[in-house]
Tab-separated table of C-alpha atoms in Angstrom:
chain	number	residue	atom	x	y	z
A	6	MET	CA	1.221	12.370	40.476
A	7	LEU	CA	1.440	8.820	39.169
A	8	GLU	CA	-0.638	6.447	41.228
A	9	TYR	CA	0.619	2.936	41.730
A	10	GLN	CA	-1.403	0.464	39.697
A	11	PRO	CA	-1.227	-3.328	40.007
A	12	VAL	CA	-0.784	-3.465	36.235
A	13	ASP	CA	2.524	-1.628	36.635
A	14	ALA	CA	4.292	-4.712	37.991
A	15	SER	CA	2.867	-6.892	35.193
A	16	PHE	CA	4.059	-4.537	32.461
A	17	ARG	CA	7.510	-4.247	34.039
A	18	ALA	CA	7.776	-7.997	34.470
A	19	LEU	CA	6.784	-8.775	30.884
A	20	ALA	CA	8.762	-5.970	29.242
A	21	GLU	CA	11.782	-8.266	29.714
A	22	PRO	CA	11.946	-10.734	26.774
A	23	THR	CA	13.438	-13.585	28.847
A	24	ARG	CA	10.612	-13.368	31.369
A	25	ARG	CA	8.121	-13.393	28.518
A	26	VAL	CA	9.750	-16.553	27.135
A	27	ILE	CA	9.409	-18.149	30.592
A	28	VAL	CA	5.713	-17.213	30.782
A	29	GLU	CA	5.162	-18.480	27.217
A	30	ARG	CA	6.817	-21.786	28.117
A	31	LEU	CA	4.743	-22.116	31.298
A	32	SER	CA	1.486	-21.470	29.453
A	33	ALA	CA	2.147	-24.870	27.826
A	34	GLY	CA	2.405	-26.526	31.261
A	35	PRO	CA	4.394	-26.512	34.521
A	36	ALA	CA	8.166	-26.886	34.303
A	37	SER	CA	11.123	-27.175	36.655
A	38	VAL	CA	13.619	-24.329	36.937
A	39	SER	CA	16.253	-26.324	35.053
A	40	GLU	CA	13.783	-27.177	32.255
A	41	LEU	CA	13.042	-23.456	31.955
A	42	ALA	CA	16.740	-22.606	31.968
A	43	ARG	CA	17.747	-25.127	29.272
A	44	PRO	CA	16.781	-23.133	26.125
A	45	LEU	CA	17.839	-19.808	27.675
A	46	GLU	CA	21.414	-18.703	27.147
A	47	ILE	CA	21.780	-17.231	30.629
A	48	SER	CA	23.014	-18.561	33.970
A	49	LEU	CA	20.740	-20.617	36.201
A	50	ALA	CA	21.080	-17.873	38.838
A	51	ALA	CA	19.707	-15.324	36.366
A	52	VAL	CA	16.773	-17.629	35.522
A	53	VAL	CA	16.042	-18.015	39.245
A	54	GLN	CA	16.001	-14.216	39.606
A	55	HIS	CA	13.570	-13.848	36.716
A	56	ILE	CA	11.319	-16.519	38.237
A	57	GLN	CA	11.435	-14.800	41.636
A	58	LEU	CA	10.320	-11.532	40.059
A	59	LEU	CA	7.511	-13.311	38.176
A	60	GLU	CA	6.489	-14.904	41.466
A	61	GLU	CA	6.407	-11.524	43.258
A	62	THR	CA	4.278	-10.143	40.430
A	63	GLY	CA	1.797	-12.996	40.882
A	64	LEU	CA	2.324	-14.309	37.348
A	65	VAL	CA	4.032	-17.515	38.428
A	66	ALA	CA	3.713	-19.844	41.419
A	67	THR	CA	6.460	-22.254	42.423
A	68	GLU	CA	6.584	-25.307	44.647
A	69	LYS	CA	9.701	-27.089	45.850
A	70	VAL	CA	9.567	-30.858	46.278
A	71	GLY	CA	12.885	-32.397	47.276
A	72	ARG	CA	15.513	-30.622	45.175
A	73	THR	CA	13.191	-29.684	42.327
A	74	ARG	CA	11.343	-26.376	42.168
A	75	THR	CA	8.371	-26.624	39.814
A	76	CYS	CA	6.939	-23.437	38.288
A	77	ARG	CA	3.449	-22.940	36.951
A	78	LEU	CA	1.675	-19.982	35.418
A	79	ARG	CA	-1.053	-18.322	37.490
A	80	PRO	CA	-3.652	-17.431	34.823
A	81	GLU	CA	-5.219	-14.891	37.207
A	82	GLY	CA	-1.836	-13.119	37.179
A	83	LEU	CA	-2.652	-12.002	33.636
A	84	ASP	CA	-5.953	-10.421	34.695
A	85	ALA	CA	-4.621	-6.918	35.518
A	86	LEU	CA	-2.974	-6.762	32.101
A	87	ALA	CA	-5.982	-8.093	30.210
A	88	ASP	CA	-8.278	-5.704	32.111
A	89	TRP	CA	-6.098	-2.687	31.324
A	90	VAL	CA	-6.095	-3.414	27.581
A	91	ALA	CA	-9.830	-4.199	27.596
A	92	GLU	CA	-10.588	-0.944	29.427
A	93	ARG	CA	-8.667	1.144	26.864
A	94	ARG	CA	-10.603	-0.546	24.072
A	95	ARG	CA	-13.912	-0.089	25.867
A	96	PHE	CA	-13.228	3.657	26.201
A	97	ILE	CA	-12.377	3.936	22.518
A	98	GLU	CA	-15.503	2.035	21.460
A	99	ARG	CA	-17.676	4.193	23.703
A	100	ARG	CA	-16.241	7.280	21.995
A	101	TYR	CA	-16.944	5.837	18.557
A	102	ASP	CA	-20.507	5.070	19.656
A	103	ARG	CA	-20.984	8.648	20.881
A	104	LEU	CA	-19.491	9.979	17.639
A	105	ALA	CA	-21.842	7.796	15.596
A	106	ALA	CA	-24.779	9.038	17.708
A	107	LEU	CA	-23.741	12.657	17.115
A	108	LEU	CA	-23.482	12.064	13.367
A	109	ASP	CA	-26.960	10.509	13.395
A	110	GLU	CA	-28.341	13.533	15.229
A	111	ASP	CA	-26.577	15.803	12.771
A	112	GLU	CA	-28.224	13.989	9.894
A	113	ALA	CA	-31.573	14.284	11.632
A	114	ASP	CA	-30.813	18.011	12.000
A	115	GLN	CA	-31.186	18.204	15.781
A	116	PRO	CA	-28.157	20.243	16.836
A	117	GLU	CA	-29.762	21.101	20.236
A	118	LYS	CA	-29.162	17.523	21.367
A	119	LYS	CA	-25.400	17.911	20.916
A	120	THR	CA	-23.460	17.679	24.181
B	7	MET	CA	17.904	-17.199	21.146
B	8	LEU	CA	15.263	-14.568	21.789
B	9	GLU	CA	13.330	-13.763	18.646
B	10	TYR	CA	12.089	-10.247	18.157
B	11	GLN	CA	8.332	-10.059	18.664
B	12	PRO	CA	6.142	-7.047	17.823
B	13	VAL	CA	4.697	-7.308	21.327
B	14	ASP	CA	8.146	-6.497	22.730
B	15	ALA	CA	7.879	-2.821	21.771
B	16	SER	CA	4.355	-2.583	23.256
B	17	PHE	CA	5.440	-4.056	26.582
B	18	ARG	CA	8.498	-1.795	26.736
B	19	ALA	CA	6.443	1.270	25.831
B	20	LEU	CA	3.750	0.590	28.429
B	21	ALA	CA	6.083	-0.506	31.236
B	22	GLU	CA	6.745	3.228	31.723
B	23	PRO	CA	3.971	4.680	33.969
B	24	THR	CA	3.992	8.123	32.292
B	25	ARG	CA	3.437	6.582	28.881
B	26	ARG	CA	0.608	4.501	30.313
B	27	VAL	CA	-0.996	7.681	31.698
B	28	ILE	CA	-0.725	9.247	28.222
B	29	VAL	CA	-2.375	6.207	26.610
B	30	GLU	CA	-5.087	6.187	29.301
B	31	ARG	CA	-5.775	9.898	28.669
B	32	LEU	CA	-5.907	9.343	24.883
B	33	SER	CA	-8.335	6.460	25.213
B	34	ALA	CA	-10.819	9.151	26.359
B	35	GLY	CA	-10.212	11.131	23.148
B	36	PRO	CA	-7.532	12.957	21.113
B	37	ALA	CA	-5.478	15.625	22.890
B	38	SER	CA	-2.774	18.135	22.039
B	39	VAL	CA	0.748	17.654	23.373
B	40	SER	CA	0.293	20.532	25.844
B	41	GLU	CA	-3.019	19.089	27.079
B	42	LEU	CA	-1.240	15.785	27.666
B	43	ALA	CA	1.647	17.538	29.420
B	44	ARG	CA	-0.511	19.614	31.798
B	45	PRO	CA	-1.222	16.954	34.515
B	46	LEU	CA	2.254	15.414	34.182
B	47	GLU	CA	5.006	16.810	36.397
B	48	ILE	CA	7.692	16.526	33.728
B	49	SER	CA	9.069	18.852	31.072
B	50	LEU	CA	7.294	19.328	27.762
B	51	ALA	CA	10.417	17.937	26.052
B	52	ALA	CA	10.104	14.724	28.085
B	53	VAL	CA	6.424	14.433	27.157
B	54	VAL	CA	7.321	14.880	23.476
B	55	GLN	CA	9.892	12.071	23.789
B	56	HIS	CA	7.323	9.742	25.359
B	57	ILE	CA	4.866	10.553	22.569
B	58	GLN	CA	7.516	9.925	19.908
B	59	LEU	CA	8.214	6.489	21.391
B	60	LEU	CA	4.487	5.690	21.528
B	61	GLU	CA	4.255	6.797	17.886
B	62	GLU	CA	7.157	4.516	16.865
B	63	THR	CA	5.455	1.639	18.682
B	64	GLY	CA	2.255	2.262	16.707
B	65	LEU	CA	0.219	2.969	19.826
B	66	VAL	CA	-0.287	6.649	19.067
B	67	ALA	CA	-0.682	8.693	15.890
B	68	THR	CA	-0.052	12.436	15.775
B	69	GLU	CA	-0.954	15.181	13.325
B	70	LYS	CA	0.391	18.718	13.320
B	71	VAL	CA	-1.916	21.524	12.223
B	72	GLY	CA	-0.352	24.977	12.530
B	73	ARG	CA	1.512	24.963	15.826
B	74	THR	CA	-0.603	22.300	17.498
B	75	ARG	CA	0.261	18.614	17.416
B	76	THR	CA	-2.789	16.484	18.153
B	77	CYS	CA	-2.326	12.931	19.423
B	78	ARG	CA	-4.768	10.085	19.188
B	79	LEU	CA	-4.684	6.473	20.277
B	80	ARG	CA	-4.438	3.836	17.557
B	81	PRO	CA	-6.658	1.032	18.920
B	82	GLU	CA	-4.976	-1.466	16.571
B	83	GLY	CA	-1.731	-0.603	18.383
B	84	LEU	CA	-3.067	-2.571	21.350
B	85	ASP	CA	-3.686	-5.707	19.243
B	86	ALA	CA	-0.247	-7.317	19.696
B	87	LEU	CA	-0.580	-6.958	23.450
B	88	ALA	CA	-4.163	-8.224	23.611
B	89	ASP	CA	-3.256	-11.155	21.334
B	90	TRP	CA	-0.288	-12.144	23.488
B	91	VAL	CA	-2.384	-12.250	26.669
B	92	ALA	CA	-5.248	-14.054	24.907
B	93	GLU	CA	-2.841	-16.662	23.510
B	94	ARG	CA	-1.401	-17.423	26.962
B	95	ARG	CA	-4.930	-17.887	28.316
B	96	ARG	CA	-5.956	-20.043	25.365
B	97	PHE	CA	-2.982	-22.349	25.984
B	98	ILE	CA	-3.874	-22.651	29.675
B	99	GLU	CA	-7.540	-23.382	28.938
B	100	ARG	CA	-6.583	-26.000	26.358
B	101	ARG	CA	-4.442	-27.709	29.003
B	102	TYR	CA	-7.308	-27.649	31.498
B	103	ASP	CA	-9.623	-29.117	28.859
B	104	ARG	CA	-7.161	-31.919	28.126
B	105	LEU	CA	-6.777	-32.562	31.851
B	106	ALA	CA	-10.561	-32.701	32.307
B	107	ALA	CA	-10.831	-35.114	29.358
B	108	LEU	CA	-8.152	-37.350	30.867
B	109	LEU	CA	-9.952	-37.362	34.213
B	110	ASP	CA	-13.233	-38.269	32.467
B	111	GLU	CA	-11.534	-41.143	30.654
B	112	ASP	CA	-10.037	-42.269	33.909
B	113	GLU	CA	-13.469	-42.344	35.527
B	114	ALA	CA	-14.995	-44.193	32.574
B	115	ASP	CA	-12.011	-46.550	32.681
B	116	GLN	CA	-11.350	-46.313	28.956
B	117	PRO	CA	-7.603	-45.787	28.732
B	118	GLU	CA	-7.593	-46.720	25.025
B	119	LYS	CA	-9.254	-43.371	24.217
B	120	LYS	CA	-6.324	-41.475	25.684
B	121	THR	CA	-4.439	-39.352	23.145
């Protein structure tokens, strides 16, 4: 019944406050895993798990050089989410436009145009 | 450590695929609880629970007339979510702009302009 949507993974990933904090931090610039972990009161292993999930979702990309794994935000990873919200709003606006058109017709006394 | 953000409730609410289907349906226009329940393969009680949560989150408003409860989407309920995504993108763009400015300065060989 419920189709899989790419936006599903984004919503699930960002419904977790710690992962949202990581994404917020990375929107200010790339950071190493330990830099990301510092302000978070959870184990480094837990941070790594969160980053892995964000990576699978396409929100974050990581690169390991030597012993340091650097994480950066993939702005295109936010697209599915932004599109979903924009689509809901577009639908609502279209309805308001149709409603306004119907009210105009009503005023002009042309009920036969009503759909 | 983790501050409560209004966007938290929106992400949690919409991380559930059934609730997203309800919001998608309502973006096409108001619907009664039973209309919303029809295409969903879950109990009416479960649908009512999802709607209650969406109502608490401010995404949906409901009104009961007689025995029928009509649900409608509150477009302003999507604002926190849209703002969060837009803010992340704004941060990223600002970084790119700063990077481009630095590269320009580098080319023009005017390091004293660097901020």
